[in-house]
Short mmCIF file of C-alpha atoms in Angstrom, two decimals:
data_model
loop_
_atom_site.label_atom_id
_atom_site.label_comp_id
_atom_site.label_asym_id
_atom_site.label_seq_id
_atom_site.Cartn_x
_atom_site.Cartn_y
_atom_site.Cartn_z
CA UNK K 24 2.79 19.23 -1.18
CA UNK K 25 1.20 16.20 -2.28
CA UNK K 26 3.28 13.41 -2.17
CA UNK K 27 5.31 10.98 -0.40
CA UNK K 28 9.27 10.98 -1.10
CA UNK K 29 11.66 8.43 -0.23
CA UNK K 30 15.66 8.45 -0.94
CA UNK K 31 17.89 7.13 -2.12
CA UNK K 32 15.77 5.73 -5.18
CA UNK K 33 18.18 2.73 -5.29
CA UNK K 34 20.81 1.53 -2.74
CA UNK K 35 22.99 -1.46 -3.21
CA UNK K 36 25.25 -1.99 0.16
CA UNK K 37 27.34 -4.74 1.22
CA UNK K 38 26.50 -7.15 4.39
CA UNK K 39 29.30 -5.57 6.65
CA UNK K 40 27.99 -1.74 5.55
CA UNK K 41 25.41 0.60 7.35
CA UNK K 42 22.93 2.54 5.40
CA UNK K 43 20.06 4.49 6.07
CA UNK K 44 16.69 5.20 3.52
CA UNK K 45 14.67 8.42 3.77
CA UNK K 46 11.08 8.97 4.55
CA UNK K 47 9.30 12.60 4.04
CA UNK K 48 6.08 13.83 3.82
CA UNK K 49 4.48 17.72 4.14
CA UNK K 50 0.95 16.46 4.36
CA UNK K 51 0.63 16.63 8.28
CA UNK K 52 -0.41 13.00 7.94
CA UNK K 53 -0.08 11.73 11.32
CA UNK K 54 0.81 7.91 10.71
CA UNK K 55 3.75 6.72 8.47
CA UNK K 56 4.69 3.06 7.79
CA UNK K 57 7.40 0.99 6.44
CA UNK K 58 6.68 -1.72 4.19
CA UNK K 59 8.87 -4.76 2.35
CA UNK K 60 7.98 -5.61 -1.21
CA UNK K 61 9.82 -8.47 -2.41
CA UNK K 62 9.84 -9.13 -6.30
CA UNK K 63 6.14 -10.21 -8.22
CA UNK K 64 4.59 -10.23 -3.91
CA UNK K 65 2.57 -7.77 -2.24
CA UNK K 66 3.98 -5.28 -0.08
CA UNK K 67 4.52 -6.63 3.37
CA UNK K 68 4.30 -4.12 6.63
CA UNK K 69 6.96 -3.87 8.85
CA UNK K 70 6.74 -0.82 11.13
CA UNK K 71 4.08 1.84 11.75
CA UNK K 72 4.78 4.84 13.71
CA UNK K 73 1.93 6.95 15.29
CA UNK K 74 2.39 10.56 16.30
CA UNK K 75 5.89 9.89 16.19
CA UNK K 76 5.84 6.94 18.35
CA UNK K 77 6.51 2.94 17.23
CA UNK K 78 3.20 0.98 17.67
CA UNK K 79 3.24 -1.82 15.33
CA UNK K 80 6.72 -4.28 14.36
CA UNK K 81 5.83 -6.56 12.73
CA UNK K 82 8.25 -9.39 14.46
CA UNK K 83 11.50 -7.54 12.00
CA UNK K 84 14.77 -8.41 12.37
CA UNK K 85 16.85 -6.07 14.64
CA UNK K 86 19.16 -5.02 11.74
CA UNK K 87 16.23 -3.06 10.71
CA UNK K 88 15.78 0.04 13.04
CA UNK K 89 13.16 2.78 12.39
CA UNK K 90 12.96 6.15 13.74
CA UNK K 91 10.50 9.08 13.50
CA UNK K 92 12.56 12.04 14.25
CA UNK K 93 9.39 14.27 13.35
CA UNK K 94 5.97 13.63 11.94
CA UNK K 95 7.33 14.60 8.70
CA UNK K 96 10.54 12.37 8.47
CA UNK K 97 10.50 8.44 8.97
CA UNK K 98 14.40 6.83 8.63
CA UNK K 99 14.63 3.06 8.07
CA UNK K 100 18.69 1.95 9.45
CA UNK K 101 19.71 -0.44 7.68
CA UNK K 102 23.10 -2.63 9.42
CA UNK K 103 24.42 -6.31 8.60
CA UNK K 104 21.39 -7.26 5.96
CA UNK K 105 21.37 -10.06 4.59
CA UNK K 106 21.29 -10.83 0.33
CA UNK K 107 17.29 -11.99 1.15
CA UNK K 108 16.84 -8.58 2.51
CA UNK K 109 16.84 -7.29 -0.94
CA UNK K 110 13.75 -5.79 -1.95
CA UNK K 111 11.56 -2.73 -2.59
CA UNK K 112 11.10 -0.51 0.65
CA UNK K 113 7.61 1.91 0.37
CA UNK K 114 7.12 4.50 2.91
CA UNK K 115 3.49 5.47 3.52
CA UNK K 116 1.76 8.08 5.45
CA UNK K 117 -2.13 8.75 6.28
CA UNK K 118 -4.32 11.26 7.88
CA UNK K 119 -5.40 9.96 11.07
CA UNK K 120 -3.12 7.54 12.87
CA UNK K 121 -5.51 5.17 13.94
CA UNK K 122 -8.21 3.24 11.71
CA UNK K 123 -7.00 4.60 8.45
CA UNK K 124 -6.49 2.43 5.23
CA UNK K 125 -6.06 5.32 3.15
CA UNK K 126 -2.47 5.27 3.08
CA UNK K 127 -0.34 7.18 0.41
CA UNK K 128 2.61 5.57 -0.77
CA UNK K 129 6.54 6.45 -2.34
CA UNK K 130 7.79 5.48 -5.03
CA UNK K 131 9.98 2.77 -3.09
CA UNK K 132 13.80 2.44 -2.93
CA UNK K 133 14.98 -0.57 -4.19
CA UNK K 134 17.92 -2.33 -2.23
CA UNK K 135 20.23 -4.44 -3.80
CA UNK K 136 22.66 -6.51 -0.47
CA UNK K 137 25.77 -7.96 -2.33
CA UNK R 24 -10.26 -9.90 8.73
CA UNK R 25 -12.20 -11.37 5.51
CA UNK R 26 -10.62 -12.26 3.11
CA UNK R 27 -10.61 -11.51 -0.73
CA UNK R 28 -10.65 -13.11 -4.18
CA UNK R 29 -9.33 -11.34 -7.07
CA UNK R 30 -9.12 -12.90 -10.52
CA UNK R 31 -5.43 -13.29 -11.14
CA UNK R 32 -5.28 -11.01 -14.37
CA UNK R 33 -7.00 -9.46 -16.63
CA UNK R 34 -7.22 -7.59 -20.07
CA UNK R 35 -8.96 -4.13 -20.99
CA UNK R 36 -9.37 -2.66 -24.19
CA UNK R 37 -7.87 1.40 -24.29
CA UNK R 38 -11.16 3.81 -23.79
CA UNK R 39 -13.57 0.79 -22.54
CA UNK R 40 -14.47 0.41 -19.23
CA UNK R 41 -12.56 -1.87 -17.44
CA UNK R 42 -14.37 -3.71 -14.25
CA UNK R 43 -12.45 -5.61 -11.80
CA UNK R 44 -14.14 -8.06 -9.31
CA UNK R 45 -13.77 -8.79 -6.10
CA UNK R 46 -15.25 -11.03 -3.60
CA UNK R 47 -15.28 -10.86 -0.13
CA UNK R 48 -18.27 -13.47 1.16
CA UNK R 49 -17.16 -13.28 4.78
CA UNK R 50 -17.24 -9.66 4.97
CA UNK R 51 -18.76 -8.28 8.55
CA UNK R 52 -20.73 -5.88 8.51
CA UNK R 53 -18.15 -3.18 9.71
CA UNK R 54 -15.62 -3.56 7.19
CA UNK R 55 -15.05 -1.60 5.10
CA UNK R 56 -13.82 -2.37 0.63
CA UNK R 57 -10.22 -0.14 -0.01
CA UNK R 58 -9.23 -0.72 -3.88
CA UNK R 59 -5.56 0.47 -4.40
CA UNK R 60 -3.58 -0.63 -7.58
CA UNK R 61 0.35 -1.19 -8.32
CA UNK R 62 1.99 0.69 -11.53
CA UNK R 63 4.85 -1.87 -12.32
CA UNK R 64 7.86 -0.37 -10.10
CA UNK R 65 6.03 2.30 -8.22
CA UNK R 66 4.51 2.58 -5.17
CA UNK R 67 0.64 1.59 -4.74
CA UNK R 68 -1.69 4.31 -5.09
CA UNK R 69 -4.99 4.55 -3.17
CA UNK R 70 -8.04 4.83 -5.13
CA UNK R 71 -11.04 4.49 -3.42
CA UNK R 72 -13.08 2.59 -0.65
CA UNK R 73 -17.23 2.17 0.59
CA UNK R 74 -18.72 0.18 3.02
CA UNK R 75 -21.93 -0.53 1.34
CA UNK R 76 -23.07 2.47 -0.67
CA UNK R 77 -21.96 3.08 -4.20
CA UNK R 78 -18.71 5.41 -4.59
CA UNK R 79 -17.27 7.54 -7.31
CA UNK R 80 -14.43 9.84 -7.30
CA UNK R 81 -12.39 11.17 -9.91
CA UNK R 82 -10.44 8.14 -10.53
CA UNK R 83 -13.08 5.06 -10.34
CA UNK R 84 -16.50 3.79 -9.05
CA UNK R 85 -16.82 1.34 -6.85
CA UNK R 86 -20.16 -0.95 -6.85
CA UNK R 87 -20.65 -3.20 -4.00
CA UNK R 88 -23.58 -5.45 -3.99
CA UNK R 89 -26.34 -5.34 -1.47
CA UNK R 90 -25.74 -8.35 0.39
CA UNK R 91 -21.74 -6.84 0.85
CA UNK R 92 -20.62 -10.13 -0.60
CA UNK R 93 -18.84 -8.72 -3.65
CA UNK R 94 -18.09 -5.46 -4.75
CA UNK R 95 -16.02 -4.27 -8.91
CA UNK R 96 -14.21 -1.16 -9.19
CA UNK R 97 -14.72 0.25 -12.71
CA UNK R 98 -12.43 2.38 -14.42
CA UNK R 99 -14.45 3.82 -16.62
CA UNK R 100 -12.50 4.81 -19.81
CA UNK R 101 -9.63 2.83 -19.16
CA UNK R 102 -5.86 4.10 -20.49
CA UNK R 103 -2.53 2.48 -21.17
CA UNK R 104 -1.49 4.15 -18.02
CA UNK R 105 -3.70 1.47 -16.01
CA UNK R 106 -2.39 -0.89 -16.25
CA UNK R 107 -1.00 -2.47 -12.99
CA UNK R 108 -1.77 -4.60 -10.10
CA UNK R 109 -5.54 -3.83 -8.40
CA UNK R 110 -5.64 -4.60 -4.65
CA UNK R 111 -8.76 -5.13 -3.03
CA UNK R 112 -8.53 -5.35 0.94
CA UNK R 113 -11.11 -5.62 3.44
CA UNK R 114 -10.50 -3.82 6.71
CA UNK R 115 -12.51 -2.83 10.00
CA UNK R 116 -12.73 1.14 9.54
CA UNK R 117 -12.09 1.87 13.35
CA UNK R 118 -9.77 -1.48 14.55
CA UNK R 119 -6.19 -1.75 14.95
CA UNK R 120 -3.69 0.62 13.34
CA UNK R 121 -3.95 0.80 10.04
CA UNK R 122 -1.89 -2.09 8.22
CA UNK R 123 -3.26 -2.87 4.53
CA UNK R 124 -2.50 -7.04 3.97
CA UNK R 125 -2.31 -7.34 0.46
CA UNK R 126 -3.08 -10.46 -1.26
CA UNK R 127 -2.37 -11.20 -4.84
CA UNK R 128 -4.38 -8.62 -6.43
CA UNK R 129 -5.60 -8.72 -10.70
CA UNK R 130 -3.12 -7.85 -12.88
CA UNK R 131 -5.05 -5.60 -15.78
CA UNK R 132 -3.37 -5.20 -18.68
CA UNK R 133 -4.72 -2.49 -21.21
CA UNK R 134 -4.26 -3.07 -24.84
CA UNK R 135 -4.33 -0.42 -27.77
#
């Protein structure tokens, strides 16, 4: 297995609701990342987990939670977002979990907050 | 970091080679070039990286020149399925964890 997978592929939620998006890989990659893309900008980091433990936020809001549950599944909790929290979330993964820019990317879920 | 410039677009004629420039003048000399590119509404896709040899793998070459200042990633036959959003990002090989910062990237757009 080759390949990053992220559900749901699209999610739209309401401010009040609580959703969570998927992360999996079967690579043994030892890093895996969260990401922000809003529309026609670069993707944006947000987390980056490292043998199953948090070392980078990148200053997120607390109604964005991350967890690692194993080194194959990364869950991104979503609770209270705001409408400019809409966007494309990527999940990424790479070999080694420190010093490695090869990172292999989902196809995204995009969030729609109504 | 250094930073990179990327021409903002770009167009490639189906079956030429299509080569995309980059230029990093402030490049140290442990940094390393990563290309990735963006398929409108997909995830980006890694596609190659050198520090200052010449690279090829299945997917593109990468040419970086000898004073590290610039480097092109040529695709060499280049397909409607291209085109996208090319990334160019300079990183330290062995620093801190491994966060890609994106800048604005060339859009190439491949024409029959």
């Amino acid at each position: 297995d080759t390949e990053v997978t992220q559900t749901p592929k699209h999610l739209v939620m309401g401010m009040t609701n609580k959703k969570s998006l998927k992360c999996e890989q079967h690579m043994g990659h030892r890093a895996m990342y969260w990401y922000k893309q809003k529309a026609k900008k670069p993707p944006e980091l947000m987390f980056v987990y490292s043998y199953e433990k948090l070392s980078i936020n990148e200053s997120v809001p607390s109604r964005f939670s991350p967890e690692c549950p194993n080194s194959s599944l990364l869950n991104l909790h979503l609770h209270a977002l705001q409408p400019e929290d809409s966007a494309l979330y990527l999940c990424a993964s790479s070999p080694r979990a420190k010093g490695s820019y090869e990172q292999y990317f989902g196809p995204g879920t995009r969030l729609t907050v109504t | 970091d250094a930073k990179t410039t990327q021409p903002t677009s770009m167009d490639c004629a189906e079956g030429r080679a299509a080569n995309l420039p980059c230029n990093h003048s402030t490049i140290s000399g442990n940094e390393y070039v990563y290309w990735y590119r963006q398929i409108h509404s997909q995830g980006p896709q890694y596609i190659i990286h050198g520090l200052k040899n010449n690279e090829t793998n299945e997917m593109a070459s990468l040419i970086i020149t000898e004073d590290r200042k610039s480097s092109t990633l040529i695709l060499p036959h280049a397909t409607l399925r291209d085109t996208a959003v090319y990334y160019c990002i300079v990183r330290v090989e062995w620093g801190s964890q491994g966060n890609l910062i994106f800048g604005k990237g060339t859009k190439l757009s491949v024409k029959p």
